[in-house]
Short mmCIF file of C-alpha atoms and ligand atoms in Angstrom, two decimals:
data_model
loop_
_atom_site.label_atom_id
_atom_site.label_comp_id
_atom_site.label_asym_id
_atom_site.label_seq_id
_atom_site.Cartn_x
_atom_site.Cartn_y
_atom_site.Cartn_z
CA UNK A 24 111.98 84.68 92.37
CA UNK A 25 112.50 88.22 93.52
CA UNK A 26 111.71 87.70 97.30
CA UNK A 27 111.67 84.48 100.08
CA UNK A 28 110.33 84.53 103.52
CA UNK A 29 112.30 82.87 106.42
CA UNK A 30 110.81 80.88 108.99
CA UNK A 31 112.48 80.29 112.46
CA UNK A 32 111.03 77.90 114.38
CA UNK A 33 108.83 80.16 116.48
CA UNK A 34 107.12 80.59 113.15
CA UNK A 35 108.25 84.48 112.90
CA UNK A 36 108.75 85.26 109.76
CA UNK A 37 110.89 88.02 107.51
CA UNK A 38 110.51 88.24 103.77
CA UNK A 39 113.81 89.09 102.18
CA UNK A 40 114.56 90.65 98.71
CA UNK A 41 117.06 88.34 96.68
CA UNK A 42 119.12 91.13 95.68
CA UNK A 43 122.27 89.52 94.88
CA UNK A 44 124.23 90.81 97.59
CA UNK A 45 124.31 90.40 101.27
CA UNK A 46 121.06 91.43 103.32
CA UNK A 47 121.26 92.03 107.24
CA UNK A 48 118.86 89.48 108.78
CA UNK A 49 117.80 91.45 111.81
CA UNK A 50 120.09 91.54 114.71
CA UNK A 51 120.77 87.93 113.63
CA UNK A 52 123.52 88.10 110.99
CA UNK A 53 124.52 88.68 107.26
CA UNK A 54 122.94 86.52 104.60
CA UNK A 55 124.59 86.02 100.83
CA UNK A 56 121.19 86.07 98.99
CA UNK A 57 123.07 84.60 96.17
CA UNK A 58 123.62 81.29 97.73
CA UNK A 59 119.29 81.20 97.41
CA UNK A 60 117.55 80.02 94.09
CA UNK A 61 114.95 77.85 93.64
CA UNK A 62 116.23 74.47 94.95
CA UNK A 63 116.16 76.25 98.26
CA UNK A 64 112.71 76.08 98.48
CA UNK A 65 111.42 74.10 101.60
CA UNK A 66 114.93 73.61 102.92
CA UNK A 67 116.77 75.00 106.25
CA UNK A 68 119.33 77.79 105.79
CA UNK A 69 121.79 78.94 108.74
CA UNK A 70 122.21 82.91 109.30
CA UNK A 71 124.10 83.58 111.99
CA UNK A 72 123.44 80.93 114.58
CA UNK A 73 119.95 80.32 113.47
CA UNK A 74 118.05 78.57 111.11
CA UNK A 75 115.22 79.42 108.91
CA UNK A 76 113.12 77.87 106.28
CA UNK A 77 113.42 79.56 103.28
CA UNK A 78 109.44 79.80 101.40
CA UNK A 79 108.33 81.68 98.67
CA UNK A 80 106.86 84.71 100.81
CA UNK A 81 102.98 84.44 100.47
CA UNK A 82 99.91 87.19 100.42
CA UNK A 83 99.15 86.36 104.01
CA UNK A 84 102.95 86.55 105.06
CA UNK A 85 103.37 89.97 102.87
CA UNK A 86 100.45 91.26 105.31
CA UNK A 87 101.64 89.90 108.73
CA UNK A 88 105.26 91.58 107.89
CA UNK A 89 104.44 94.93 107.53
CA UNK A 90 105.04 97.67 110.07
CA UNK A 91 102.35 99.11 111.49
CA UNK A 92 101.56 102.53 111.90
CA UNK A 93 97.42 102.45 111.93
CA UNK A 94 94.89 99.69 113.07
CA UNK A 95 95.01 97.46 110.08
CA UNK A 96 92.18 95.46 107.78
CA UNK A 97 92.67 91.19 108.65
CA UNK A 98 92.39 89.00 105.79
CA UNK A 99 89.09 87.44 106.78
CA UNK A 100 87.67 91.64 105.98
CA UNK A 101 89.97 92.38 103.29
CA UNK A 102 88.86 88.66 101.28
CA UNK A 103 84.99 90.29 101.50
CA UNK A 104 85.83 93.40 100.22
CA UNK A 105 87.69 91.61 97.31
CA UNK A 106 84.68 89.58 96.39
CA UNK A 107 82.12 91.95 97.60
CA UNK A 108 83.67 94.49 95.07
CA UNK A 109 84.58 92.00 92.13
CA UNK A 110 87.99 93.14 92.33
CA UNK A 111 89.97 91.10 89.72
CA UNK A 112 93.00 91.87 87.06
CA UNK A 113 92.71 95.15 85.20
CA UNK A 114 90.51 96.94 88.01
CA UNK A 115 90.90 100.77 88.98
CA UNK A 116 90.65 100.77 92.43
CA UNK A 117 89.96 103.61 94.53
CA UNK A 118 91.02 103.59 98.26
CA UNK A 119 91.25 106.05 101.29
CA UNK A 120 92.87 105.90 103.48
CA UNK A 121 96.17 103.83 103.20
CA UNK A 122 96.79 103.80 106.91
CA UNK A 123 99.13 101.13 106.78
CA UNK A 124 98.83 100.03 103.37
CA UNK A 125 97.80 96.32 104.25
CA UNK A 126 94.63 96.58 102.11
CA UNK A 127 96.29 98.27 99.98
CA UNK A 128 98.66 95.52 99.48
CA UNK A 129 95.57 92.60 98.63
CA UNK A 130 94.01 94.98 96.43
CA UNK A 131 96.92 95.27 94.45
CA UNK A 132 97.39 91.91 94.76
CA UNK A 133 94.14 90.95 92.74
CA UNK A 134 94.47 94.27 90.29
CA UNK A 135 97.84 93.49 88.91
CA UNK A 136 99.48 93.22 86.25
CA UNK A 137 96.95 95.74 83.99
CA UNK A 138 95.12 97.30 86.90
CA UNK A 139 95.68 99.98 89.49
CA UNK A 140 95.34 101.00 93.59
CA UNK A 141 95.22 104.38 93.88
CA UNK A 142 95.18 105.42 97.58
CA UNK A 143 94.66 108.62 99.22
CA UNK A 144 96.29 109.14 103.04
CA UNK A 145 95.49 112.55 104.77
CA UNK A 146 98.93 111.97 106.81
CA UNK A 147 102.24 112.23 105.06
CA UNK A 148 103.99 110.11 107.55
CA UNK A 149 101.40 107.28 107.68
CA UNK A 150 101.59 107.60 103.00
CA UNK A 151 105.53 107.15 104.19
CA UNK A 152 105.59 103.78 105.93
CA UNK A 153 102.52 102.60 103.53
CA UNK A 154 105.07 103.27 100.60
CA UNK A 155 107.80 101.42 102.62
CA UNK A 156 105.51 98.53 103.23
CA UNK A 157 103.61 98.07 99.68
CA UNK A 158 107.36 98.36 98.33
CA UNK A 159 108.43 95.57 101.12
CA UNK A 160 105.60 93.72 99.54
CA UNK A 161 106.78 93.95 96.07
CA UNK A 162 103.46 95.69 94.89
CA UNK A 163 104.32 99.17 94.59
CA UNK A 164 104.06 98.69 90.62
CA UNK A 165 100.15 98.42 90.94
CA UNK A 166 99.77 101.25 93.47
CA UNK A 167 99.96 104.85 93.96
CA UNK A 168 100.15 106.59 97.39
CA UNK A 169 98.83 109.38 97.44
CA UNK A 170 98.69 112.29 100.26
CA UNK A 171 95.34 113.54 100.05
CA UNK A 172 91.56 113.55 101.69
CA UNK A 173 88.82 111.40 99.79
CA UNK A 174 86.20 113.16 100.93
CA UNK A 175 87.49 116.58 98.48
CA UNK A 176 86.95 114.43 95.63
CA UNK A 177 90.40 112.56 93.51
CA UNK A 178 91.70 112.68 90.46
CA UNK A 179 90.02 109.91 89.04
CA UNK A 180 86.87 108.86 86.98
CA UNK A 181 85.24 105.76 85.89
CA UNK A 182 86.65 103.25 88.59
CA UNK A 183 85.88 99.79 88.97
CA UNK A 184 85.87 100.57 93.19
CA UNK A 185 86.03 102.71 95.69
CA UNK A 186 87.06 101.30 98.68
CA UNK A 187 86.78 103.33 102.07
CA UNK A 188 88.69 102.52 106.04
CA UNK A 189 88.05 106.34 107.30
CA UNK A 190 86.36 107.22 110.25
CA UNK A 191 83.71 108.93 108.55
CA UNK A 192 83.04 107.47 105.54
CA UNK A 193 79.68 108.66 104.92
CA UNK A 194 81.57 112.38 104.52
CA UNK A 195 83.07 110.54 101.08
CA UNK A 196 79.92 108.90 99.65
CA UNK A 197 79.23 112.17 97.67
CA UNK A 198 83.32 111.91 96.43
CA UNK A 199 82.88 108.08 95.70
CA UNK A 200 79.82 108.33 93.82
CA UNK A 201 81.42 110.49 91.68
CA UNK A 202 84.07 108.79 91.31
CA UNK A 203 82.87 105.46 90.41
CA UNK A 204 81.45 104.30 86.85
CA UNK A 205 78.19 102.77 86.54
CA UNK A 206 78.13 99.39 87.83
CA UNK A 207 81.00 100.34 90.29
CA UNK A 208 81.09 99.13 93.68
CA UNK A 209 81.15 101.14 97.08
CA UNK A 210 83.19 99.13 100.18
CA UNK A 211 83.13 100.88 103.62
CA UNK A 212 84.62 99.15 106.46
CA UNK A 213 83.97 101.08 109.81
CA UNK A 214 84.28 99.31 113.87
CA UNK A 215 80.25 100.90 115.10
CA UNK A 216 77.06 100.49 113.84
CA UNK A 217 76.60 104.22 114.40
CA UNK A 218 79.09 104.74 111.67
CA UNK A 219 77.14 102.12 109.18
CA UNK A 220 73.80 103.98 109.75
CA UNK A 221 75.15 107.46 108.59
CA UNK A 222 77.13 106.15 105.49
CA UNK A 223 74.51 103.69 104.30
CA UNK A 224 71.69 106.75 105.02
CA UNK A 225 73.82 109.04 102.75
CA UNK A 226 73.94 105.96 100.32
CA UNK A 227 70.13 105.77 100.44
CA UNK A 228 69.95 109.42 98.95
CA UNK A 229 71.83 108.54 95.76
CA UNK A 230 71.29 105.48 92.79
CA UNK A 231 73.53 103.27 94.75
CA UNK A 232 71.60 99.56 94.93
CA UNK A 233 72.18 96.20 96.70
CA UNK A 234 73.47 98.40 99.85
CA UNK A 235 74.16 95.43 102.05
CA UNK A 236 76.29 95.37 105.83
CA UNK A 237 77.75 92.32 106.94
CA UNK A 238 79.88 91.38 109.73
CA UNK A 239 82.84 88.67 108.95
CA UNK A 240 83.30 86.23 112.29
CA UNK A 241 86.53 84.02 111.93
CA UNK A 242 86.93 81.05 114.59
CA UNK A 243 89.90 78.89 114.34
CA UNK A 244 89.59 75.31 115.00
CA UNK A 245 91.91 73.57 117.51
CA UNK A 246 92.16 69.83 116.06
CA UNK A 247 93.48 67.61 118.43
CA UNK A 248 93.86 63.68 118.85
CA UNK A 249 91.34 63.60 121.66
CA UNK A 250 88.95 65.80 120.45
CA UNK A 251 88.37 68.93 118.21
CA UNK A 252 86.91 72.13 119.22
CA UNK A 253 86.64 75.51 118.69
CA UNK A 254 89.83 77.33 120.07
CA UNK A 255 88.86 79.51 123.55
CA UNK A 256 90.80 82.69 122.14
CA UNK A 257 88.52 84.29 119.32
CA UNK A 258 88.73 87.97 118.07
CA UNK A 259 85.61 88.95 118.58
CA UNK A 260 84.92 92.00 116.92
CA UNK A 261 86.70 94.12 114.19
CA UNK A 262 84.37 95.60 111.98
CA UNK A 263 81.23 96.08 109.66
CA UNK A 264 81.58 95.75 105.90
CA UNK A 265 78.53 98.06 103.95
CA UNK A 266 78.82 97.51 100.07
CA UNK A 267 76.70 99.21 97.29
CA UNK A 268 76.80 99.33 93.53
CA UNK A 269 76.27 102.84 91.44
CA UNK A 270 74.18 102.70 88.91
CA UNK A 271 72.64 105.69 86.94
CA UNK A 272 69.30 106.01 87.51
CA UNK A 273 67.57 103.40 90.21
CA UNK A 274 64.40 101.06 90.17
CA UNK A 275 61.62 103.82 91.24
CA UNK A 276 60.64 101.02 93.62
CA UNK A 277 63.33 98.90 94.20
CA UNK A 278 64.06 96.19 96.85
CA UNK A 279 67.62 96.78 95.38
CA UNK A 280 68.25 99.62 97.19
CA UNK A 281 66.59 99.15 100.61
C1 SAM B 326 92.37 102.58 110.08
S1 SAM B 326 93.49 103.40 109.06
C2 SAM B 326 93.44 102.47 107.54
C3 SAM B 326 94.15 101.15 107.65
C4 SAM B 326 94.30 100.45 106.32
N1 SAM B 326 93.03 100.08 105.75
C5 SAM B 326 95.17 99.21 106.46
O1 SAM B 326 94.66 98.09 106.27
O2 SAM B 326 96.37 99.33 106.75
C6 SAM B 326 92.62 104.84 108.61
C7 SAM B 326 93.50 105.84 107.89
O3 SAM B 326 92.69 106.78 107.21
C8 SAM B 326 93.33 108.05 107.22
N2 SAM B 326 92.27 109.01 106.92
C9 SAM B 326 91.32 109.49 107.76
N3 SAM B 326 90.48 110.30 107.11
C10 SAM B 326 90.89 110.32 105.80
C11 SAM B 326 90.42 110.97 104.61
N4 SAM B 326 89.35 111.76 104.66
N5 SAM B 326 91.09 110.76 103.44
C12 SAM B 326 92.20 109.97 103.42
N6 SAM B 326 92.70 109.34 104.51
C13 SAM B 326 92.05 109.51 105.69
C14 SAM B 326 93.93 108.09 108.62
O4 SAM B 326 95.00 109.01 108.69
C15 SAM B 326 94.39 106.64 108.82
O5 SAM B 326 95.73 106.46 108.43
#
């Protein structure tokens, strides 16, 4: 157990790094992370004059703790690109740009141990806090930030997927294509459909195939004792997903690609 998460009873949470020694706990006081192990799993610590519940910090509470500097991907996005992309174990990922680094973080999540995030930022200061936050996260083995523009082309060949928050992603198609090794999948996520049309058009021109756009809608459910119902607040728009897959040469007529 390298890292726990305390809960206070507003639900906030902090994830703290068991190093051994004493951590500051906010404004809130000093805590001796050697008095945590395993039996304190579930229970209610005191720092300070509060208490917390100390939890083994998970992916969703890695993502809601980190700073942020850019407008980041939710879950309910990042989960499709995941499966959209068949992002597993052993997978060279691709990404630009790390804004925050909070998809960077569940990418590395599902690539790790044997695989790889390599993600390009444009801004050095925004490739700074992403590096402070994927390290907060404990994933900075699987990743590497990178300062650099996607749509110049990277370093690297042959990757599993290539995974694109930019404003103008359909500048990078040429880069990602590339880029990717047969088979390899494309993600874009963009917040207008103007966006999708140019990036999946610039698709169209190359043997990319099932280009598909979705939109992800998340409603939470408010369960009560009298009744259950959909809960009045709902997010109502963040933004559309476009995936395609490379392949060498395409179907000459293919519903594939349309
Ligand atoms: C919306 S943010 C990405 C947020 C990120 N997906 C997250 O979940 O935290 C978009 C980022 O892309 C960067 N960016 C824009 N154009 C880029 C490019 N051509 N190459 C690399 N990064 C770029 C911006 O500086 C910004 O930080």
């Amino acid at each position: 157990m390298k890292q726990i998460v305390l809960v206070d009873s507003k639900g906030r949470k902090r994830i703290v790094s068991l190093t051994g020694g004493t951590v500051r706990v906010g404004q809130l006081g000093v805590l001796d992370t050697s008095r945590i192990d395993e039996s304190s799993l579930g229970k209610v610590i005191s720092v300070g004059d509060a208490e917390f519940l100390v939890l083994e910090p998970s992916l969703l509470d890695r993502i809601e703790s980190i700073r942020r500097k850019a407008q980041i991907v939710l879950p309910k996005d990042a989960a499709s690109i995941v499966v959209n992309c068949d992002i597993r174990s052993g997978c060279t990922v691709v990404e630009g740009g790390t804004g925050s680094g909070a998809l960077t973080i569940v990418l590395a999540n599902f690539v790790r141990p044997d695989g790889k995030v390599i993600s390009y930022e444009t801004r050095e200061d925004f490739r700074r806090t992403a590096e402070e936050n994927v390290k907060r996260a404990g994933m900075l083995d699987a990743c590497s930030l990178r300062e650099g523009d996607v749509i110049n082309g990277v370093e690297e060949t042959n990757v599993d997927a290539f995974v694109l928050d930019i404003p103008n992603p359909w500048k990078a198609v040429e880069s990602a294509f590339r880029t990717l090794r047969p088979g390899g999948r494309l993600a874009s996520y963009v917040p207008t459909m103007n966006q999708v049309e140019k990036t999946v058009r610039e698709l169209r021109k190359r043997p990319f195939i099932e280009i598909r756009t979705i939109e992800t809608l998340e409603r939470e459910i408010v369960v009560g004792e009298m009744g259950t119902r959909p809960s009045f607040k709902m997010l109502g728009h963040t933004g559309y997903l476009t995936f395609a897959r490379k392949v060498e040469v395409p179907f000459r007529h293919s519903r594939a690609q349309q």
